[in-house]
Amino acid sequence: MYHIVEARIRAALREFLMRHNVRDISVVTQRPPKVALGEVATPIAFELAKRLRRAPREIAQEIATELAAIPGVARVELAGAGYVNFFFDRPAFFTAAVAGAGHAPKPAGREEPKCVVEHTNINPNKAAHIGHLRNAALGDTFVRLLRRGGRRVEVQNYIDNTGVQVADVVVAFMHLEKKSVQEVRALAAEPRFDYFCWDLYARVTQFLEDDKTRLALRGETLAAIEHGEGAAAELAEIVSVAIVRCHLRTMERLGVKYDLLPRESEILQLKFWDTAFQQLKERGAIRLATGGKNAGCWVMNLSTGEGGGESEEGSEAGDADDTAKVIVRSNGTVTYVGKDIAYQMWKFGLLGRDFAYRRFYTYPDGHTLWTSAATGGEPGAPEFGHAADVYNVIDTRQAYLQNVVVAGLRALGFEEQAERSVHFSYDVVALSPRCAAEMGYTLSDEDARKPYVEVSGRKGQGVKADDLLDRLETATRAEVDMRHADTPKAERESMAHAIAVGALRYFLLKFTRTAIIAFDFRDALSFEGETGPYCQYAAVRARNIFRKAAEQREHFSLAQLDSAGDEASIKELLRSGEGDDLWELALLAGSLDAQVTTALSAQEPAFVAKYTFELAQAFNLFYHHHHVLSEADPAKRLFLLRLSRLVERQLVTALDLLGIEAPEKM
């Protein structure tokens, strides 16, 4: 409701500006620091004062006088030197908020502009680790927020099944393990194949480092995989498909789902790059270097503000005067960024080529996950790509390459699409020294004094995603078993899973995207303070009130709480002054979609996490100050129950936006 009434106020202010022929001043509104000053304020009079050369307070008075009645606003007042403050109609707000709470927004129709969100993107060569979980949690939550905001969203998880990491694991199977294709196929059918490859990847990394001549094995294997030739290519397909299925199981535990798995192998087979390459050459966006370290390479000249380029060998060069980015190496192979330019063009529907599609997996709710194919597509696939906006969820270390992709679009003349290409960046997840020690890593004295310890997939250091989830579930199950010993086992396991996922997802989402997270088991498992379980328990506490009310009163039902109440008693209970504490809770509960809008505008899911905690905290304070069920006044008791119902519904919705379930018991 806050979002709705604020939008009406903004519209009224825009009409005021139009009537006075002012078209180039944006309407700004803000939340006053306390409800005594109203619920919405605007400083617009100060901007107009500069233009009209009049006192801001005089203009503010004019605004307050001229504005027509705004539904949901009880009165408009001046404040300070020129602020205009709007006071909500409290009973109307509360009644409308109760009626609207818990209702899902209308699904976006096919006519709505589509946005593509690409996230997770784990190399299919080993188990997922905690850093991948931050990517998936951020991406999935952003998708949920976009859909809440009315957007049509397509979720992609790009699979680099022909890259160096997969090639290294193939080298390990062929030259370390000396396994046949049939033996690897049998291993790949095992449930923890991704764990086996985790250790194998660390071993082959050391194997290649011990003797640099062995790097030729990697090059030969990589070339065979890219060309789809021989046992190496067959092994790469077996390994990558099996590990993608492992990753999907891991992400499904967190409630993360996708629509499409585009694979690099099909980008190569369908020659997406050839089409993009031709366009880049025709536009003069790239040139063939004839001298220097990049001789024989196709390069793009650009200045992204990040500095540096890629040499023919693939190393990053940071010379200030070197703004040439290698797109095609002198040996004819395409760099990652070259393929990414072609892929980004496909997302926007600019390439003029498309994949075939096959069904890859069906989720328990019936949702189909598709994968790209070169040939033999299945009927029934939706139209993928052709997005209006593209969000690439990739960590901050890829900022330079993401800028190059955008520069490539601009060089091709796709200015609008370049503007709508968003690098949804985030910083890394490390381990606290305590957590690293608990994982058995040997730390130097210097590392032990650092605020965090970086993880390394190549060294096999890091917290595997499934290990983390297992450990969280074990800890929560012990607590659940102690509190609910008489509850059926399946229900206790479901409860423990919901709490564990809530703890993990909230921990990953409560930090702003630019923060480095130092993961620590004790912090993530805590049930106190700003944590997922604390927010979940507030919803459970509200449900306990309703459960007890049903036990005490024969004709009690939740439907009673969703119907209109006595407006006179609501007005009395929410009146300014004595009713401010109840009003502040109702106002906060009714502000969810305003928070969603802010989070989408800032592209910061942490705002919704913070809101959820604040609402849980406010409700717990309300719970201790007001004895709902023992309230003697029937009208007030009904109001307190309705307020509790409003908060419970909004908490459940907010938690769901974070990908967190609100269990029935805790």
XYZ file of C-alpha atoms in Angstrom:
666
model
C 0.000 0.000 0.000
C 2.842 2.433 0.708
C 4.056 1.974 -2.871
C 0.539 2.649 -4.228
C -0.119 5.799 -2.188
C 3.381 7.160 -2.838
C 2.807 6.636 -6.583
C -0.444 8.644 -6.347
C 1.417 11.468 -4.594
C 4.116 11.486 -7.272
C 1.445 11.595 -9.989
C -0.275 14.555 -8.294
C 3.042 16.413 -8.048
C 3.779 15.776 -11.736
C 0.349 17.177 -12.612
C 1.164 20.283 -10.558
C 4.401 20.784 -12.489
C 2.645 20.283 -15.830
C 0.013 22.904 -14.930
C 2.858 25.337 -14.303
C 4.668 24.352 -17.533
C 7.617 22.823 -15.674
C 8.732 19.685 -17.489
C 12.411 19.210 -16.667
C 12.334 18.811 -12.876
C 12.064 15.271 -11.585
C 9.667 14.462 -8.788
C 11.515 13.306 -5.676
C 9.817 11.845 -2.604
C 11.294 10.485 0.608
C 10.278 8.946 3.916
C 10.356 11.421 6.846
C 12.447 10.303 9.840
C 9.382 9.883 12.075
C 5.641 9.427 11.568
C 4.917 12.681 13.388
C 6.138 14.342 10.162
C 3.971 12.210 7.912
C 4.644 9.214 5.704
C 5.900 10.893 2.498
C 7.703 14.202 2.012
C 8.924 16.078 -1.053
C 11.668 18.720 -1.299
C 10.474 19.748 -4.774
C 9.776 23.335 -3.649
C 13.512 23.904 -3.202
C 14.168 22.981 -6.843
C 11.309 25.175 -8.042
C 12.559 28.070 -5.914
C 15.781 28.215 -7.956
C 13.790 28.335 -11.174
C 11.059 30.744 -10.092
C 13.232 32.924 -7.833
C 10.733 32.661 -5.008
C 10.942 31.454 -1.432
C 10.678 27.648 -1.111
C 8.123 27.873 1.689
C 5.894 30.088 -0.429
C 6.016 27.542 -3.258
C 5.412 24.687 -0.824
C 2.303 26.459 0.439
C 1.116 26.793 -3.144
C 1.666 23.081 -3.762
C -0.231 22.095 -0.621
C -3.112 24.392 -1.507
C -3.436 23.476 -5.177
C -3.115 19.705 -4.976
C -6.398 17.920 -5.480
C -7.530 15.299 -2.996
C -5.284 12.234 -3.219
C -6.857 8.855 -2.376
C -5.169 7.466 0.714
C -3.868 10.855 1.915
C -5.638 12.432 4.893
C -3.879 15.823 4.865
C -0.923 17.781 3.475
C 1.223 20.076 5.626
C 4.241 22.353 5.276
C 7.387 21.624 7.239
C 10.645 23.461 7.748
C 11.800 25.898 5.103
C 9.866 24.313 2.256
C 9.093 20.636 2.634
C 5.630 19.350 1.777
C 4.600 16.463 4.032
C 1.816 14.002 3.251
C -0.066 12.191 6.012
C -1.747 8.915 5.114
C -5.337 8.010 5.892
C -4.379 5.411 8.503
C -7.620 3.369 8.648
C -7.891 3.246 4.853
C -4.236 2.243 4.521
C -4.565 -0.519 7.104
C -7.780 -1.944 5.623
C -6.378 -1.936 2.078
C -3.047 -3.415 3.222
C -4.804 -6.290 4.998
C -6.982 -6.967 1.946
C -4.015 -6.950 -0.450
C -1.395 -8.752 1.642
C -0.364 -12.189 0.486
C -1.746 -11.836 -3.023
C 0.742 -12.575 -5.784
C 1.111 -9.905 -8.467
C -0.412 -10.584 -11.848
C 2.010 -12.679 -13.934
C 3.672 -10.774 -16.752
C 2.097 -11.489 -20.129
C 3.946 -12.347 -23.309
C 3.520 -8.764 -24.476
C 5.697 -7.519 -21.590
C 9.344 -6.803 -22.519
C 11.448 -9.773 -21.476
C 14.652 -9.629 -19.502
C 17.263 -12.376 -19.378
C 19.095 -13.046 -16.136
C 22.124 -15.284 -16.506
C 23.490 -16.630 -13.244
C 25.322 -19.485 -11.490
C 27.506 -20.471 -14.507
C 29.668 -23.013 -12.686
C 32.394 -24.697 -14.708
C 31.154 -28.307 -15.096
C 34.357 -29.893 -13.859
C 33.818 -30.282 -10.098
C 31.416 -29.755 -7.194
C 29.860 -26.347 -6.533
C 31.391 -24.350 -3.686
C 30.190 -21.539 -1.456
C 31.255 -18.796 -3.901
C 28.912 -20.298 -6.488
C 26.121 -20.196 -3.908
C 26.440 -16.426 -3.566
C 26.076 -16.062 -7.335
C 23.024 -18.339 -7.418
C 21.364 -16.759 -4.358
C 21.839 -13.239 -5.733
C 20.694 -14.187 -9.228
C 17.676 -16.179 -8.066
C 16.556 -13.463 -5.635
C 16.936 -10.773 -8.296
C 14.767 -12.897 -10.610
C 12.108 -13.154 -7.887
C 12.219 -9.376 -7.343
C 11.907 -8.677 -11.069
C 8.875 -10.949 -11.294
C 7.346 -9.280 -8.235
C 7.886 -5.996 -10.046
C 5.882 -7.273 -13.032
C 8.738 -8.210 -15.368
C 8.814 -11.266 -17.637
C 12.070 -13.063 -16.857
C 14.029 -15.834 -18.546
C 16.667 -17.510 -16.389
C 19.770 -18.853 -18.089
C 22.678 -20.837 -16.657
C 25.545 -20.811 -19.167
C 27.537 -24.054 -19.338
C 31.163 -23.746 -20.475
C 31.548 -27.417 -21.398
C 34.507 -26.918 -23.774
C 36.763 -24.791 -21.565
C 40.144 -25.327 -19.948
C 38.693 -26.566 -16.650
C 36.804 -29.421 -18.323
C 39.851 -30.175 -20.473
C 42.008 -30.501 -17.345
C 39.653 -33.078 -15.833
C 39.681 -35.016 -19.117
C 43.511 -34.926 -19.034
C 43.326 -36.302 -15.494
C 41.067 -39.213 -16.499
C 43.188 -40.052 -19.530
C 46.708 -39.556 -18.129
C 46.439 -39.781 -14.326
C 43.596 -42.230 -13.814
C 44.070 -43.905 -17.218
C 40.339 -44.582 -17.384
C 38.493 -45.701 -20.492
C 35.368 -43.945 -21.741
C 33.247 -46.805 -20.376
C 34.884 -46.595 -16.942
C 34.331 -42.838 -16.729
C 30.709 -43.291 -17.822
C 30.204 -45.740 -14.934
C 31.860 -43.329 -12.470
C 29.705 -40.461 -13.742
C 26.580 -42.370 -12.737
C 27.657 -42.224 -9.066
C 25.815 -39.619 -6.932
C 28.995 -37.810 -5.770
C 30.830 -37.746 -9.088
C 31.319 -33.984 -8.639
C 33.221 -34.670 -5.389
C 35.457 -37.187 -7.139
C 36.244 -34.582 -9.817
C 36.896 -31.915 -7.134
C 39.849 -33.912 -5.836
C 40.886 -34.973 -9.331
C 41.003 -31.345 -10.508
C 43.326 -30.394 -7.639
C 45.570 -33.364 -8.484
C 45.777 -32.579 -12.209
C 46.550 -28.930 -11.442
C 49.583 -30.051 -9.466
C 50.442 -32.602 -12.190
C 50.561 -29.848 -14.830
C 52.483 -27.441 -12.597
C 55.149 -30.032 -11.779
C 56.185 -30.343 -15.420
C 55.345 -27.467 -17.754
C 55.832 -29.680 -20.833
C 52.623 -31.443 -19.807
C 50.683 -28.301 -20.709
C 50.838 -29.604 -24.277
C 48.411 -32.324 -23.140
C 45.968 -29.618 -22.105
C 46.287 -27.861 -25.476
C 45.764 -31.062 -27.458
C 42.796 -32.066 -25.312
C 41.223 -28.605 -25.536
C 41.512 -28.599 -29.322
C 39.939 -32.085 -29.555
C 37.032 -31.021 -27.325
C 36.403 -27.819 -29.284
C 36.333 -29.788 -32.553
C 34.219 -32.607 -31.058
C 36.792 -35.248 -31.984
C 37.786 -38.575 -30.403
C 37.756 -39.940 -26.876
C 38.629 -36.561 -25.314
C 35.456 -34.958 -26.702
C 33.368 -37.958 -25.611
C 34.830 -37.792 -22.101
C 34.197 -34.037 -21.931
C 30.520 -34.597 -22.773
C 30.158 -37.360 -20.164
C 31.907 -35.334 -17.455
C 30.162 -32.022 -18.126
C 26.629 -33.444 -18.405
C 27.023 -35.530 -15.239
C 28.386 -32.614 -13.231
C 25.711 -30.217 -14.505
C 23.146 -32.671 -13.132
C 25.005 -32.664 -9.801
C 24.950 -28.856 -9.796
C 21.223 -28.806 -10.543
C 20.566 -31.100 -7.558
C 22.635 -28.802 -5.350
C 20.844 -25.676 -6.524
C 17.450 -27.329 -6.235
C 18.168 -27.806 -2.532
C 18.317 -23.990 -2.361
C 15.127 -23.526 -4.395
C 17.022 -22.257 -7.463
C 15.586 -23.096 -10.901
C 16.454 -22.233 -14.496
C 14.717 -22.062 -17.872
C 17.643 -22.720 -20.213
C 21.157 -24.162 -20.187
C 22.958 -22.610 -23.187
C 26.146 -24.595 -23.836
C 29.379 -23.355 -25.329
C 29.723 -26.500 -27.442
C 26.657 -25.492 -29.469
C 27.891 -21.902 -29.799
C 31.002 -23.390 -31.419
C 29.198 -25.994 -33.544
C 26.600 -23.532 -34.834
C 29.366 -21.010 -35.570
C 27.751 -18.180 -33.648
C 31.152 -16.581 -33.470
C 31.624 -16.662 -37.258
C 28.505 -14.522 -37.680
C 29.601 -12.037 -35.017
C 33.166 -12.016 -36.406
C 31.933 -11.109 -39.876
C 29.839 -8.249 -38.511
C 32.746 -6.942 -36.416
C 35.039 -6.960 -39.458
C 32.461 -5.273 -41.676
C 31.949 -2.536 -39.103
C 35.700 -2.060 -38.691
C 35.269 -2.819 -34.994
C 38.258 -5.182 -35.020
C 41.503 -5.200 -36.970
C 44.290 -7.653 -37.718
C 47.413 -6.685 -35.772
C 50.526 -6.806 -37.959
C 53.205 -6.100 -35.381
C 54.097 -6.166 -31.711
C 53.105 -8.785 -29.191
C 49.648 -9.174 -30.776
C 50.912 -9.758 -34.332
C 48.540 -12.071 -36.189
C 45.694 -11.501 -33.719
C 42.367 -9.853 -34.393
C 42.067 -7.092 -31.789
C 39.524 -4.524 -30.712
C 40.790 -1.081 -29.763
C 38.937 0.254 -26.793
C 39.247 2.158 -23.578
C 36.893 0.742 -20.967
C 38.297 2.636 -18.039
C 39.716 -0.617 -16.677
C 42.964 -0.542 -18.652
C 44.836 -3.465 -20.104
C 44.333 -5.968 -22.860
C 45.057 -9.606 -23.525
C 48.267 -10.753 -25.089
C 48.412 -13.566 -27.629
C 49.261 -15.987 -24.828
C 46.171 -14.926 -22.898
C 47.780 -12.990 -20.057
C 46.350 -9.697 -18.905
C 48.576 -6.725 -19.709
C 48.072 -3.581 -17.664
C 50.110 -1.060 -19.668
C 48.364 2.292 -19.710
C 48.976 2.733 -23.452
C 47.755 -0.747 -24.362
C 44.048 -0.651 -25.114
C 43.997 -3.470 -27.679
C 41.900 -6.439 -26.592
C 42.613 -9.712 -28.374
C 39.421 -11.241 -29.779
C 40.963 -13.963 -31.977
C 44.431 -15.313 -31.174
C 47.109 -15.760 -33.821
C 46.442 -19.519 -33.883
C 42.819 -18.865 -34.891
C 41.185 -19.730 -31.558
C 38.610 -17.316 -30.163
C 39.096 -15.806 -26.698
C 36.352 -16.033 -24.095
C 35.340 -12.443 -24.668
C 34.873 -13.053 -28.399
C 32.431 -15.870 -27.714
C 30.755 -13.730 -25.044
C 30.115 -10.952 -27.582
C 28.390 -13.449 -29.891
C 26.398 -14.912 -26.977
C 25.305 -11.439 -25.807
C 24.152 -10.645 -29.346
C 22.087 -13.856 -29.344
C 20.462 -12.914 -26.015
C 19.192 -9.705 -27.579
C 18.081 -11.459 -30.774
C 20.710 -9.608 -32.836
C 22.710 -12.540 -34.176
C 20.293 -13.874 -36.778
C 20.990 -17.439 -35.641
C 19.469 -19.702 -33.005
C 19.987 -22.986 -31.184
C 17.897 -26.101 -31.420
C 16.482 -27.045 -28.006
C 15.994 -30.255 -26.037
C 14.388 -31.001 -22.701
C 17.054 -31.573 -20.062
C 15.173 -31.873 -16.766
C 11.675 -31.543 -15.310
C 11.391 -29.991 -11.843
C 8.958 -31.491 -9.296
C 6.494 -28.654 -9.989
C 6.447 -29.588 -13.693
C 8.657 -26.723 -14.899
C 10.805 -27.792 -17.863
C 14.491 -26.969 -18.073
C 15.740 -26.841 -21.673
C 19.252 -27.102 -23.026
C 20.757 -25.930 -26.267
C 21.439 -28.398 -29.071
C 23.084 -28.131 -32.483
C 20.551 -30.396 -34.214
C 17.568 -32.578 -33.379
C 15.579 -30.048 -31.417
C 12.359 -31.125 -29.679
C 8.982 -29.475 -30.308
C 7.365 -27.286 -27.675
C 10.333 -25.129 -26.751
C 9.504 -21.499 -25.912
C 11.217 -18.633 -27.701
C 14.487 -18.039 -25.903
C 16.566 -14.880 -26.103
C 15.168 -11.740 -27.787
C 15.500 -9.851 -24.499
C 14.932 -6.164 -23.856
C 17.366 -6.209 -20.914
C 20.180 -8.610 -20.029
C 21.655 -9.026 -16.550
C 24.867 -11.048 -16.275
C 25.485 -12.122 -12.669
C 29.275 -12.456 -12.553
C 31.777 -11.481 -9.858
C 33.688 -8.200 -9.883
C 36.865 -9.814 -11.206
C 35.137 -10.097 -14.594
C 34.341 -6.359 -14.812
C 36.919 -5.661 -17.534
C 35.711 -8.488 -19.776
C 32.074 -7.455 -19.274
C 33.042 -3.922 -20.333
C 34.668 -5.344 -23.462
C 31.440 -7.180 -24.349
C 29.492 -3.917 -24.032
C 32.137 -2.112 -26.096
C 31.713 -4.807 -28.756
C 27.970 -4.131 -28.944
C 28.616 -0.411 -29.265
C 31.200 -1.008 -31.990
C 28.523 -2.912 -33.905
C 26.112 0.005 -33.584
C 23.867 -1.598 -30.952
C 23.864 1.375 -28.568
C 20.483 0.623 -26.971
C 21.416 -2.995 -26.244
C 24.796 -1.885 -24.870
C 22.969 0.394 -22.417
C 20.702 -2.491 -21.431
C 23.579 -4.909 -20.820
C 24.065 -4.949 -17.059
C 26.963 -6.525 -15.220
C 25.246 -7.544 -11.974
C 28.525 -7.798 -10.095
C 29.350 -8.986 -6.606
C 32.478 -9.553 -4.580
C 33.874 -12.904 -3.566
C 33.116 -15.258 -0.702
C 36.150 -16.167 1.388
C 36.531 -18.103 4.642
C 37.115 -16.712 8.088
C 40.432 -17.987 9.499
C 38.428 -19.922 12.105
C 36.338 -21.579 9.380
C 39.456 -22.403 7.331
C 41.026 -24.024 10.389
C 37.833 -26.022 11.007
C 38.039 -27.246 7.399
C 41.526 -28.609 8.114
C 43.529 -26.083 6.083
C 47.021 -25.307 7.316
C 47.340 -21.552 7.760
C 50.502 -19.532 8.135
C 50.666 -17.074 11.041
C 50.134 -14.281 8.534
C 47.000 -15.912 7.045
C 45.607 -16.587 10.513
C 45.760 -12.847 11.265
C 43.925 -11.842 8.073
C 40.191 -11.041 8.200
C 39.535 -13.745 5.597
C 41.237 -16.561 3.700
C 40.675 -16.766 -0.059
C 39.489 -20.084 -1.494
C 41.041 -21.826 -4.491
C 39.270 -24.410 -6.613
C 42.523 -25.396 -8.289
C 44.042 -26.193 -4.890
C 40.881 -27.917 -3.722
C 40.399 -25.320 -0.965
C 36.910 -24.140 -0.223
C 33.609 -25.212 1.291
C 31.642 -27.508 -1.012
C 28.047 -26.343 -1.325
C 26.519 -29.722 -0.422
C 28.876 -30.171 2.543
C 27.786 -26.792 3.830
C 24.105 -27.590 3.392
C 24.551 -31.004 5.012
C 26.296 -29.442 7.995
C 23.635 -26.763 8.372
C 20.838 -29.338 8.128
C 22.524 -31.607 10.699
C 22.792 -28.742 13.166
C 19.208 -27.568 12.655
C 17.864 -31.133 12.754
C 19.380 -31.626 16.206
C 17.592 -28.503 17.438
C 14.301 -29.481 15.763
C 14.459 -33.024 17.144
C 14.939 -31.655 20.656
C 11.997 -29.247 20.403
C 9.589 -31.414 18.394
C 10.377 -34.996 19.384
C 6.745 -36.069 18.861
C 6.532 -34.667 15.333
C 6.799 -37.230 12.488
C 10.342 -37.657 11.145
C 9.530 -36.472 7.614
C 8.048 -33.261 8.989
C 11.098 -32.683 11.208
C 13.435 -33.177 8.252
C 11.430 -30.753 6.128
C 11.523 -28.216 8.962
C 15.282 -28.606 9.403
C 15.843 -28.198 5.671
C 13.778 -24.987 5.531
C 15.677 -23.500 8.483
C 19.084 -24.497 7.074
C 18.329 -22.988 3.674
C 16.930 -19.879 5.380
C 20.118 -19.483 7.405
C 22.359 -19.867 4.377
C 20.435 -17.750 1.875
C 19.934 -14.910 4.330
C 23.631 -14.964 5.255
C 24.563 -14.678 1.561
C 21.987 -11.965 0.828
C 22.214 -9.632 3.817
C 25.543 -8.187 2.675
C 25.573 -5.621 -0.110
C 26.955 -6.929 -3.398
C 30.200 -4.943 -3.051
C 31.064 -6.548 0.296
C 33.487 -9.443 0.614
C 31.823 -12.164 2.681
C 34.065 -13.984 5.146
C 32.026 -17.131 5.654
C 31.940 -18.617 9.132
C 29.917 -21.650 10.235
C 29.038 -20.197 13.633
C 27.740 -16.939 12.153
C 25.658 -18.722 9.523
C 24.215 -21.165 12.057
C 23.249 -18.484 14.576
C 19.540 -18.210 15.348
C 19.868 -14.791 16.972
C 20.356 -11.317 15.526
C 20.137 -10.545 11.826
C 19.721 -14.087 10.529
C 17.316 -16.084 8.402
C 16.019 -18.205 11.312
C 15.235 -15.046 13.305
C 13.039 -13.790 10.441
C 11.441 -17.208 9.969
C 10.642 -17.451 13.672
C 8.735 -14.146 13.586
C 6.377 -15.649 10.977
C 6.068 -18.846 13.043
C 5.318 -16.773 16.154
C 2.419 -15.063 14.345
C 1.083 -18.426 13.183
C 1.240 -19.694 16.759
C -1.046 -16.828 17.781
C -3.601 -17.912 15.154
C -3.273 -21.575 16.162
C -3.957 -20.762 19.813
C -6.836 -18.465 18.843
C -8.435 -21.362 16.954
C -8.031 -23.591 20.025
C -9.578 -20.988 22.356
C -12.468 -19.816 20.148
C -14.740 -22.254 18.419
C -15.682 -20.078 15.442
C -12.283 -18.475 14.813
C -10.940 -18.535 11.232
C -8.223 -16.709 9.344
C -10.865 -15.559 6.862
C -12.322 -13.399 9.657
C -9.043 -11.493 9.816
C -9.009 -10.778 6.084
C -12.446 -9.152 6.051
C -13.183 -5.496 6.755
C -13.102 -4.435 10.392
C -14.816 -1.713 12.408
C -13.464 1.505 10.877
C -14.233 3.564 13.987
C -12.200 1.275 16.253
C -9.356 1.119 13.714
C -9.271 4.909 13.567
C -9.199 5.116 17.355
C -6.452 2.513 17.746
C -4.271 4.091 15.037
C -4.792 7.709 16.020
C -1.746 9.930 16.029
C 0.116 9.834 19.312
C -1.075 6.845 21.338
C -1.481 4.643 18.276
C 1.851 5.480 16.656
C 3.541 2.213 17.638
C 0.764 0.154 16.051
C 0.706 2.460 13.032
C 4.455 2.175 12.493
C 4.188 -1.624 12.385
C 1.245 -1.464 9.955
C 3.093 1.086 7.809
C 6.243 -1.057 7.736
C 4.236 -4.160 6.822
C 2.511 -2.250 4.038
C 5.836 -1.041 2.602
C 7.078 -4.319 1.081
C 6.563 -3.384 -2.563
C 8.123 0.031 -2.012
C 11.200 -1.841 -0.775
C 11.083 -4.127 -3.821
C 11.022 -1.085 -6.102
C 14.006 0.428 -4.283
C 15.917 -2.866 -4.442
C 15.258 -3.182 -8.174
C 16.258 0.420 -8.826
C 19.527 -0.047 -6.927
C 19.906 -3.673 -8.094
C 20.546 -4.554 -4.457
C 18.713 -7.583 -2.970
C 20.246 -6.775 0.427
C 17.628 -4.016 0.807
C 14.839 -6.617 0.924
C 16.841 -8.771 3.344
C 17.261 -5.757 5.629
C 13.537 -4.925 5.353
C 12.582 -8.506 6.267
C 14.740 -8.369 9.394
C 13.333 -4.974 10.402
C 9.760 -6.244 10.006
C 10.550 -9.373 12.050
C 12.216 -7.229 14.712
C 9.260 -4.823 14.845
C 6.780 -7.685 15.152
C 8.735 -9.322 17.978
C 8.683 -5.995 19.825
C 4.909 -5.754 19.217
C 4.480 -9.340 20.454
C 6.137 -8.533 23.775
C 4.237 -5.253 24.281
C 0.742 -6.450 23.323
C -0.861 -9.592 24.729
C -3.022 -10.338 21.731
C -5.080 -13.305 22.889
C -5.620 -12.056 26.447
C -6.744 -8.587 25.350
C -10.060 -7.920 27.098
C -11.488 -5.443 24.566
C -12.958 -7.559 21.688
C -12.528 -4.787 19.113
C -8.896 -4.227 20.032
C -8.219 -7.988 20.148
C -9.608 -8.366 16.635
C -7.485 -5.445 15.437
C -4.319 -6.925 16.984
C -5.086 -10.253 15.322
C -5.595 -8.548 11.963
C -2.341 -6.620 12.359
C -0.556 -9.877 13.184
C -2.084 -11.461 10.085
C -0.885 -8.561 7.919
C 2.665 -8.892 9.251
C 2.684 -12.684 8.883
C 1.589 -12.492 5.249
C 4.124 -9.814 4.393
C 6.905 -11.698 6.184
C 6.083 -14.875 4.270
C 6.092 -12.932 0.994
C 9.358 -11.147 1.791
C 11.029 -14.404 2.802
C 9.822 -16.031 -0.410
C 11.411 -13.196 -2.410
C 14.667 -14.132 -0.666
C 14.080 -17.785 -1.575
C 13.352 -18.692 2.055
C 10.420 -20.785 3.256
C 8.505 -19.857 6.395
C 7.952 -23.217 8.165
C 4.839 -23.918 10.195
C 6.890 -24.717 13.303
C 10.392 -24.062 14.608
